[in-house]
Coordinates of C-alpha atoms in Angstrom, one line a residue:
Chain A
M1446 CA -15.3 -26.8 6.0
V1447 CA -15.0 -23.2 5.1
E1448 CA -18.7 -22.9 4.4
N1449 CA -19.3 -24.4 7.9
S1450 CA -17.1 -21.9 9.6
R1451 CA -18.9 -19.1 7.8
T1452 CA -22.2 -20.4 9.0
R1453 CA -20.9 -20.8 12.5
M1454 CA -19.7 -17.2 12.4
A1455 CA -23.1 -15.9 11.2
D1456 CA -24.7 -17.9 14.1
A1457 CA -22.4 -16.3 16.7
G1458 CA -23.7 -12.8 15.8
R1459 CA -27.2 -13.9 15.0
G1460 CA -29.2 -11.9 17.6
K1461 CA -27.9 -8.5 16.6
R1462 CA -27.8 -9.2 12.9
R1463 CA -31.4 -10.3 12.9
S1464 CA -32.7 -7.2 14.6
M1465 CA -30.6 -5.0 12.4
S1466 CA -31.8 -6.7 9.2
R1467 CA -35.4 -6.4 10.5
Q1468 CA -34.9 -2.6 10.8
K1469 CA -33.4 -2.5 7.3
W1470 CA -36.2 -4.5 5.7
G1471 CA -38.7 -2.3 7.5
A1472 CA -37.0 0.8 6.0
I1473 CA -36.8 -0.7 2.5
I1474 CA -40.4 -1.9 2.4
G1475 CA -41.8 1.2 4.2
G1476 CA -39.7 3.5 2.0
S1477 CA -40.8 1.8 -1.2
A1478 CA -44.5 1.9 -0.1
L1479 CA -44.2 5.6 0.6
A1480 CA -42.6 6.2 -2.8
L1481 CA -45.3 4.2 -4.6
Y1482 CA -48.1 6.0 -2.7
G1483 CA -46.4 9.4 -3.4
I1484 CA -46.2 8.7 -7.1
T1485 CA -49.9 7.7 -7.4
R1486 CA -50.9 11.0 -5.8
R1487 CA -49.5 13.1 -8.7
S1488 CA -49.2 16.2 -6.5
P1489 CA -46.2 18.2 -5.3
L1490 CA -46.6 16.7 -1.8
G1491 CA -46.9 13.3 -3.4
W1492 CA -43.6 13.8 -5.3
A1493 CA -41.9 14.9 -2.1
L1494 CA -43.2 11.8 -0.3
A1495 CA -42.0 9.6 -3.2
A1496 CA -38.5 11.2 -3.1
G1497 CA -38.2 10.8 0.7
G1498 CA -39.5 7.2 0.7
G1499 CA -37.2 6.3 -2.3
T1500 CA -34.1 7.8 -0.6
M1501 CA -34.9 5.8 2.6
A1502 CA -35.3 2.6 0.7
V1503 CA -32.1 3.1 -1.3
L1504 CA -30.0 4.1 1.8
A1505 CA -31.2 1.1 3.8
G1506 CA -30.5 -1.2 0.8
T1507 CA -27.0 0.1 0.3
R1508 CA -26.1 0.0 4.0
M1509 CA -27.1 -3.6 4.1
R1510 CA -24.0 -4.6 2.3
S1511 CA -21.6 -3.0 4.7
Q1512 CA -22.7 -5.4 7.5
E1513 CA -20.6 -8.3 6.2
P1514 CA -18.6 -9.9 9.0
S1515 CA -15.8 -10.8 6.5
V1516 CA -13.5 -8.8 4.3
W1517 CA -12.0 -10.1 1.1
T1518 CA -9.9 -8.8 -1.8
S1519 CA -7.9 -10.2 -4.7
L1520 CA -4.9 -9.1 -6.7
L1521 CA -3.1 -10.2 -9.8
V1522 CA 0.6 -11.0 -9.0
N1523 CA 3.3 -11.7 -11.5
C1524 CA 4.4 -15.1 -10.2
S1525 CA 3.3 -18.7 -10.5
P1526 CA 0.6 -20.2 -8.2
E1527 CA 3.3 -22.5 -6.8
Q1528 CA 5.6 -19.6 -5.8
A1529 CA 2.7 -17.7 -4.2
Y1530 CA 1.4 -20.9 -2.4
R1531 CA 4.8 -21.8 -1.1
F1532 CA 5.4 -18.3 0.3
W1533 CA 2.0 -18.1 2.0
R1534 CA 2.1 -21.7 3.3
D1535 CA 5.0 -20.7 5.5
F1536 CA 2.9 -18.6 7.8
E1537 CA 6.0 -17.1 9.4
N1538 CA 6.3 -15.0 6.2
L1539 CA 2.9 -13.3 6.8
P1540 CA 4.1 -10.5 9.1
R1541 CA 6.6 -9.5 6.3
F1542 CA 3.7 -8.0 4.4
M1543 CA 0.8 -7.9 6.9
N1544 CA 1.5 -4.7 8.8
R1545 CA -0.9 -5.5 11.7
L1546 CA 0.8 -8.8 12.5
Q1547 CA 3.8 -8.8 14.9
T1548 CA 4.8 -12.4 14.6
V1549 CA 3.5 -15.8 13.5
S1550 CA 5.3 -18.9 14.7
V1551 CA 4.6 -22.3 13.3
L1552 CA 3.9 -24.9 15.9
D1553 CA 3.5 -27.9 13.7
N1554 CA 2.4 -28.8 10.2
R1555 CA -1.2 -27.5 10.8
R1556 CA -1.0 -25.2 13.8
S1557 CA 0.5 -21.7 14.3
R1558 CA 0.6 -19.0 16.9
W1559 CA -0.3 -15.5 15.8
T1560 CA 0.3 -12.1 17.5
A1561 CA -1.2 -8.9 16.2
N1562 CA -1.0 -5.2 17.2
G1563 CA -4.0 -4.6 19.5
P1564 CA -5.4 -1.5 21.2
M1565 CA -3.0 0.7 23.2
G1566 CA 0.0 -1.3 21.9
Q1567 CA -1.2 -4.5 23.6
P1568 CA -0.8 -7.7 21.6
I1569 CA -3.7 -9.8 20.5
R1570 CA -2.9 -13.5 20.4
W1571 CA -4.5 -16.5 18.8
D1572 CA -3.7 -20.0 17.7
A1573 CA -4.7 -21.0 14.3
E1574 CA -5.2 -24.4 12.6
I1575 CA -5.3 -25.2 8.9
T1576 CA -8.7 -26.7 8.2
E1577 CA -8.3 -27.4 4.5
E1578 CA -5.6 -27.1 1.9
R1579 CA -4.9 -28.1 -1.7
E1580 CA -1.4 -27.8 -2.8
N1581 CA -0.7 -24.7 -5.0
E1582 CA -4.4 -23.8 -4.9
F1583 CA -6.0 -23.1 -1.6
I1584 CA -5.4 -22.8 2.1
A1585 CA -8.1 -22.3 4.8
W1586 CA -7.5 -21.8 8.5
R1587 CA -9.4 -21.0 11.7
S1588 CA -8.6 -19.7 15.1
L1589 CA -8.8 -22.3 17.9
P1590 CA -11.0 -22.1 21.0
G1591 CA -9.3 -20.3 23.8
S1592 CA -7.9 -17.5 21.5
D1593 CA -8.2 -13.8 22.2
V1594 CA -10.3 -13.4 19.0
Q1595 CA -12.2 -15.5 16.6
V1596 CA -10.6 -14.9 13.2
N1597 CA -10.7 -17.3 10.3
G1598 CA -9.1 -16.9 6.9
E1599 CA -8.8 -18.5 3.5
V1600 CA -6.6 -17.8 0.4
R1601 CA -6.9 -19.0 -3.1
F1602 CA -4.2 -19.1 -5.9
Q1603 CA -5.5 -19.3 -9.4
E1604 CA -3.4 -19.2 -12.5
A1605 CA -4.5 -16.1 -14.6
P1606 CA -5.0 -16.5 -18.3
A1607 CA -2.5 -15.4 -21.0
G1608 CA 0.5 -15.7 -18.7
R1609 CA -0.6 -12.8 -16.5
G1610 CA 0.5 -14.5 -13.3
T1611 CA -1.6 -15.6 -10.4
M1612 CA -4.9 -14.2 -9.0
I1613 CA -4.5 -14.3 -5.2
S1614 CA -7.9 -14.0 -3.4
A1615 CA -7.9 -13.7 0.3
R1616 CA -10.8 -13.6 2.8
I1617 CA -10.7 -13.0 6.5
E1618 CA -13.8 -13.5 8.7
Y1619 CA -14.1 -11.8 12.1
G1620 CA -16.2 -13.7 14.6
S1621 CA -18.0 -12.0 17.4
A1622 CA -18.1 -14.5 20.2
S1623 CA -18.7 -12.4 23.3
G1624 CA -17.2 -9.8 25.6
M1625 CA -13.5 -9.1 25.2
S1626 CA -13.1 -11.4 22.3
R1627 CA -15.9 -9.5 20.5
A1628 CA -14.3 -6.1 21.2
L1629 CA -10.9 -7.3 20.0
G1630 CA -12.5 -8.7 16.9
Q1631 CA -14.1 -5.4 16.2
F1632 CA -10.8 -3.7 16.7
L1633 CA -9.2 -5.9 14.0
R1634 CA -12.2 -5.5 11.7
K1635 CA -11.9 -1.7 11.7
G1636 CA -10.4 -0.5 8.5
A1637 CA -9.7 -4.2 7.5
N1638 CA -10.7 -3.8 3.9
F1639 CA -8.1 -1.1 3.3
A1640 CA -5.5 -2.9 5.4
M1641 CA -6.0 -6.1 3.5
R1642 CA -5.6 -4.3 0.1
Q1643 CA -2.4 -2.8 1.4
D1644 CA -1.2 -6.2 2.6
L1645 CA -1.7 -7.8 -0.8
R1646 CA 0.0 -4.9 -2.5
R1647 CA 3.0 -5.4 -0.2
L1648 CA 2.9 -9.1 -1.0
E1649 CA 2.9 -8.3 -4.7
A1650 CA 6.0 -6.1 -4.4
L1651 CA 7.7 -8.8 -2.3
M1652 CA 7.0 -11.6 -4.7
E1653 CA 7.8 -9.6 -7.8
T1654 CA 10.8 -7.5 -6.7
G1655 CA 12.1 -9.2 -3.5
E1656 CA 11.5 -6.0 -1.4
I1657 CA 8.8 -3.7 -0.3
P1658 CA 9.3 -0.1 -1.6
T1659 CA 9.4 2.4 1.2
T1660 CA 10.4 6.0 2.1
E1661 CA 10.3 5.2 5.8
G1662 CA 13.6 6.5 7.3
Q1663 CA 14.7 8.7 4.3
S1664 CA 16.1 12.1 4.9
H1665 CA 14.1 15.3 4.7
G1666 CA 14.0 18.9 5.8
P1667 CA 12.2 20.2 8.9
R1668 CA 8.6 19.1 9.2
D1669 CA 5.9 21.1 10.8
M1670 CA 3.6 20.1 13.7
V1671 CA 0.7 19.3 11.3
T1672 CA 2.8 16.8 9.4
G1673 CA 4.0 15.3 12.7
V1674 CA 0.4 14.8 13.9
M1675 CA -0.6 13.4 10.5
R1676 CA 2.3 11.0 10.5
V1677 CA 1.4 9.7 14.0
M1678 CA -2.3 9.4 13.2
D1679 CA -1.7 7.6 9.9
P1680 CA -3.1 4.1 10.3
T1681 CA -1.3 2.9 7.1
R1682 CA 2.1 3.6 8.6
P1683 CA 2.1 2.2 12.1
I1684 CA 4.7 3.5 14.5
P1685 CA 7.2 0.7 15.1
Q1686 CA 6.8 -1.2 18.3
G1687 CA 8.8 0.1 21.2
S1688 CA 9.1 3.7 20.0
N1689 CA 8.2 6.4 22.4
L1690 CA 5.4 8.7 21.1
K1691 CA 7.0 11.7 22.8
D1692 CA 10.2 11.0 20.9
V1693 CA 8.3 10.7 17.6
F1694 CA 6.8 14.2 18.2
A1695 CA 10.0 15.8 19.6
A1696 CA 12.2 14.4 16.8
R1697 CA 10.1 15.9 14.1
R1698 CA 13.0 16.0 11.8
S1699 CA 13.1 12.2 11.7
I1700 CA 9.5 11.8 10.6
A1701 CA 9.6 10.5 7.1
Chain B
M1263 CA 24.2 17.4 3.1
K1264 CA 22.4 20.4 1.6
A1265 CA 19.1 20.0 -0.1
V1266 CA 16.4 22.2 -1.6
C1267 CA 13.3 21.8 0.5
Y1268 CA 9.7 22.7 0.0
M1269 CA 8.8 24.8 3.0
G1270 CA 5.3 25.9 2.0
V1271 CA 3.6 27.6 -1.0
E1272 CA 6.1 29.8 -2.8
K1273 CA 8.7 29.1 -0.1
M1274 CA 11.8 27.1 -1.0
S1275 CA 14.9 27.0 1.1
V1276 CA 18.3 25.2 1.1
E1277 CA 18.4 23.2 4.3
T1278 CA 21.0 21.0 5.9
V1279 CA 19.6 17.5 6.3
R1280 CA 20.8 14.0 7.1
D1281 CA 22.7 12.2 4.3
P1282 CA 20.5 9.6 2.6
T1283 CA 21.1 5.9 3.5
I1284 CA 20.3 2.6 1.8
L1285 CA 16.9 1.5 3.0
N1286 CA 16.2 -1.5 0.7
P1287 CA 18.6 -4.1 -0.9
R1288 CA 18.1 -2.7 -4.4
D1289 CA 18.8 1.0 -3.4
A1290 CA 21.9 3.0 -4.5
I1291 CA 23.1 6.4 -3.3
V1292 CA 24.1 8.8 -6.0
K1293 CA 26.4 11.8 -5.5
V1294 CA 24.6 14.5 -7.6
T1295 CA 26.8 16.3 -10.0
S1296 CA 24.0 18.1 -12.0
T1297 CA 20.4 18.7 -11.5
C1298 CA 17.6 20.8 -13.1
I1299 CA 14.5 22.7 -12.1
C1300 CA 11.7 21.3 -14.1
G1301 CA 8.7 23.3 -15.4
S1302 CA 6.5 20.9 -13.4
D1303 CA 8.4 21.9 -10.2
L1304 CA 6.7 25.2 -10.6
H1305 CA 3.3 23.5 -10.0
L1306 CA 4.7 22.4 -6.6
Y1307 CA 6.2 25.8 -5.9
D1308 CA 2.8 27.4 -6.6
G1309 CA 1.0 24.9 -4.3
L1310 CA -1.1 23.5 -7.1
V1311 CA -0.4 19.8 -6.5
P1312 CA -1.9 18.2 -3.3
T1313 CA 0.1 16.1 -0.9
M1314 CA 3.3 18.1 -0.7
E1315 CA 4.5 18.4 2.9
Q1316 CA 6.8 20.9 4.5
G1317 CA 10.4 19.5 4.4
D1318 CA 10.0 17.5 1.2
I1319 CA 13.3 17.4 -0.8
M1320 CA 12.7 18.7 -4.3
G1321 CA 14.0 17.6 -7.7
H1322 CA 13.4 14.8 -10.2
E1323 CA 16.0 15.6 -12.8
F1324 CA 19.5 14.6 -11.7
M1325 CA 22.6 12.7 -12.6
G1326 CA 25.8 11.9 -10.8
E1327 CA 28.1 9.2 -9.5
V1328 CA 27.2 6.1 -7.7
V1329 CA 28.8 6.1 -4.2
E1330 CA 27.0 3.2 -2.5
V1331 CA 25.0 0.2 -3.7
G1332 CA 22.7 -2.1 -1.7
S1333 CA 23.3 -5.8 -1.2
G1334 CA 20.6 -6.7 -3.8
I1335 CA 22.4 -5.1 -6.8
Q1336 CA 24.4 -7.2 -9.2
P1337 CA 27.8 -5.7 -10.0
D1338 CA 27.2 -6.1 -13.7
K1339 CA 24.1 -3.9 -13.4
L1340 CA 25.6 -1.1 -11.3
K1341 CA 28.6 -0.5 -9.1
V1342 CA 30.3 2.2 -7.1
G1343 CA 32.0 4.7 -9.4
D1344 CA 29.5 4.4 -12.3
R1345 CA 28.4 7.7 -13.8
V1346 CA 24.6 7.6 -14.2
V1347 CA 21.7 9.6 -15.4
V1348 CA 18.7 8.9 -13.2
P1349 CA 15.2 8.9 -14.9
F1350 CA 12.5 10.6 -12.9
T1351 CA 10.2 7.6 -12.9
I1352 CA 11.1 4.8 -10.4
A1353 CA 10.4 1.3 -11.9
C1354 CA 10.8 -2.1 -10.3
G1355 CA 11.5 -4.0 -13.6
N1356 CA 9.5 -7.0 -12.5
C1357 CA 5.8 -6.2 -12.6
F1358 CA 3.4 -6.6 -15.5
F1359 CA 3.9 -3.0 -16.7
C1360 CA 7.7 -3.0 -16.4
K1361 CA 7.9 -6.3 -18.4
K1362 CA 6.1 -4.4 -21.2
E1363 CA 8.6 -1.5 -20.7
L1364 CA 5.8 0.8 -19.5
W1365 CA 8.1 2.1 -16.7
S1366 CA 5.9 5.0 -15.7
C1367 CA 3.0 2.7 -14.9
C1368 CA 5.1 0.5 -12.5
N1369 CA 2.8 -1.4 -10.1
N1370 CA 5.2 -1.6 -7.2
S1371 CA 7.4 1.5 -6.8
N1372 CA 4.8 3.9 -5.3
P1373 CA 4.1 3.0 -1.7
N1374 CA 1.4 5.6 -1.6
Y1375 CA -0.4 4.2 -4.6
W1376 CA -3.7 4.4 -2.8
I1377 CA -3.7 8.2 -2.7
A1378 CA -3.2 8.4 -6.4
E1379 CA -5.9 5.7 -7.0
E1380 CA -8.4 7.7 -4.9
M1381 CA -7.7 10.8 -7.0
M1382 CA -7.2 9.5 -10.5
G1383 CA -8.4 5.9 -10.5
H1384 CA -5.0 4.5 -11.2
S1385 CA -1.6 5.1 -9.8
P1386 CA 1.5 6.0 -11.7
S1387 CA 5.0 4.7 -10.7
G1388 CA 6.9 6.4 -7.8
L1389 CA 8.6 9.7 -8.8
F1390 CA 11.5 11.5 -7.2
G1391 CA 10.6 14.7 -5.3
Y1392 CA 7.1 14.9 -6.5
T1393 CA 4.5 14.9 -3.8
H1394 CA 3.5 12.0 -1.5
M1395 CA 0.9 10.9 -4.0
T1396 CA 3.7 9.5 -6.1
G1397 CA 5.6 8.0 -3.2
G1398 CA 7.1 11.0 -1.3
Y1399 CA 10.6 10.0 -2.4
A1400 CA 13.3 12.5 -1.5
G1401 CA 14.4 14.3 -4.7
G1402 CA 17.7 15.1 -6.4
Q1403 CA 18.1 18.8 -5.8
A1404 CA 20.5 17.8 -3.1
Q1405 CA 24.1 16.7 -2.8
Y1406 CA 23.2 13.1 -2.5
A1407 CA 20.0 11.1 -3.4
R1408 CA 18.8 7.6 -2.7
V1409 CA 17.7 5.8 -5.8
P1410 CA 15.4 2.8 -5.3
F1411 CA 15.5 -0.1 -7.8
A1412 CA 18.8 1.3 -9.0
D1413 CA 19.5 -1.8 -11.1
V1414 CA 16.6 -0.8 -13.4
G1415 CA 16.3 2.9 -13.9
P1416 CA 19.8 4.6 -13.9
L1417 CA 21.4 4.9 -17.3
K1418 CA 25.2 4.4 -17.3
V1419 CA 26.9 7.2 -19.3
P1420 CA 30.5 7.3 -20.5
E1421 CA 33.1 9.8 -19.2
G1422 CA 34.2 12.6 -21.5
I1423 CA 30.8 14.0 -22.3
P1424 CA 29.9 17.0 -20.1
D1425 CA 27.0 16.9 -17.7
E1426 CA 25.2 19.7 -19.7
K1427 CA 24.9 17.4 -22.7
L1428 CA 23.5 14.5 -20.7
V1429 CA 21.3 15.7 -17.9
F1430 CA 18.4 16.2 -20.4
L1431 CA 18.1 12.4 -20.6
T1432 CA 16.4 12.4 -17.1
D1433 CA 13.1 14.0 -18.1
I1434 CA 13.3 16.8 -20.8
F1435 CA 14.5 14.7 -23.8
P1436 CA 12.3 11.6 -23.1
T1437 CA 9.3 13.9 -22.6
G1438 CA 9.8 15.6 -26.0
Y1439 CA 10.5 12.2 -27.6
F1440 CA 7.4 10.7 -26.1
G1441 CA 5.3 13.7 -27.3
A1442 CA 6.8 13.4 -30.9
E1443 CA 6.1 9.7 -31.0
N1444 CA 2.5 10.1 -29.9
A1445 CA 1.8 13.0 -32.3

């Protein structure tokens, strides 16, 4: 099922991906050929050609990996797979550690309604359905047709050896259907690797300590403008919903 | 309350700031009775450590009296009126490292762990008043300080021993002890 959804996702963005990969393979093959030709010349110009061609091939090869339509990460958490599974399975818990989510409400045993922070403070909404699950091991879900975005996910809970807790591995796939949905998907995809790592670290803190460590709202001396701007621009610390940007700047003293 | 604030390289000043409040269930507020300036505060003063910001409250060596505890703290661990020495490392007590008593490696207490990971590969625990790389927690060179995970770190000390004989337990004495043990 998950494999199927991954294939479908790849199909959705097929046209663009194919032309991009054609360019890349061109660069890799062309660059390698240039490098080989340069080496066989055994002259200064030949070495220069070889270096240039080699660089081109390596760059194209490494860039290739960043085109993945999905992000994944895993983290070792000091709890049992049962605890982690039970916490995650109640999807309404997800916004507690996923900063970009506003709310998730469970509709029935398999379906849930998700709301995430979108561009310009506008919400992005989608309905999700669990496609497969094995108790204490694995949950996979997909967004249903008619949603703002196409975003599928899966999470795995594996007992780590030597009593080291549970390895939680999560993967989110961003589809690119068309038009608005595609743009919103790209909005969510931006910085998703880092955001996901942060989310799992917050989950770890929540599971292990019962709270998420923070300095948000602590007292401090007068900040300067630079700090204020940095605080407002910091994607890792989103300004709470409903707060006025002007107030955030004007009340520089309250910026943590 | 009054607090010593970092206002730029080689600029420190005593500012009047808002009193600290409980932000998480396992927080406590300590009324500071004694605090020290550490040798490593000089690195901050000289501007040698990145991620200091204007307005940060200094100080990671302090002791005092508990004046408020969060809802998540069991009374047998800590209660209002306790006299405590606060270690400079913030430790959650529940993670892999804390279970091994490697408090300074705590996995959870540094919300800005990623800055430290970028710079050093791994992140230490959160620290009081010591740059945003180690959490950006407000420090103890102030009249009051918020202590996170207060049921783990703070060491209860008996009445009758003067502050001057106890405050070294925050950083100075353990640092020397650790050095001697590793020598």
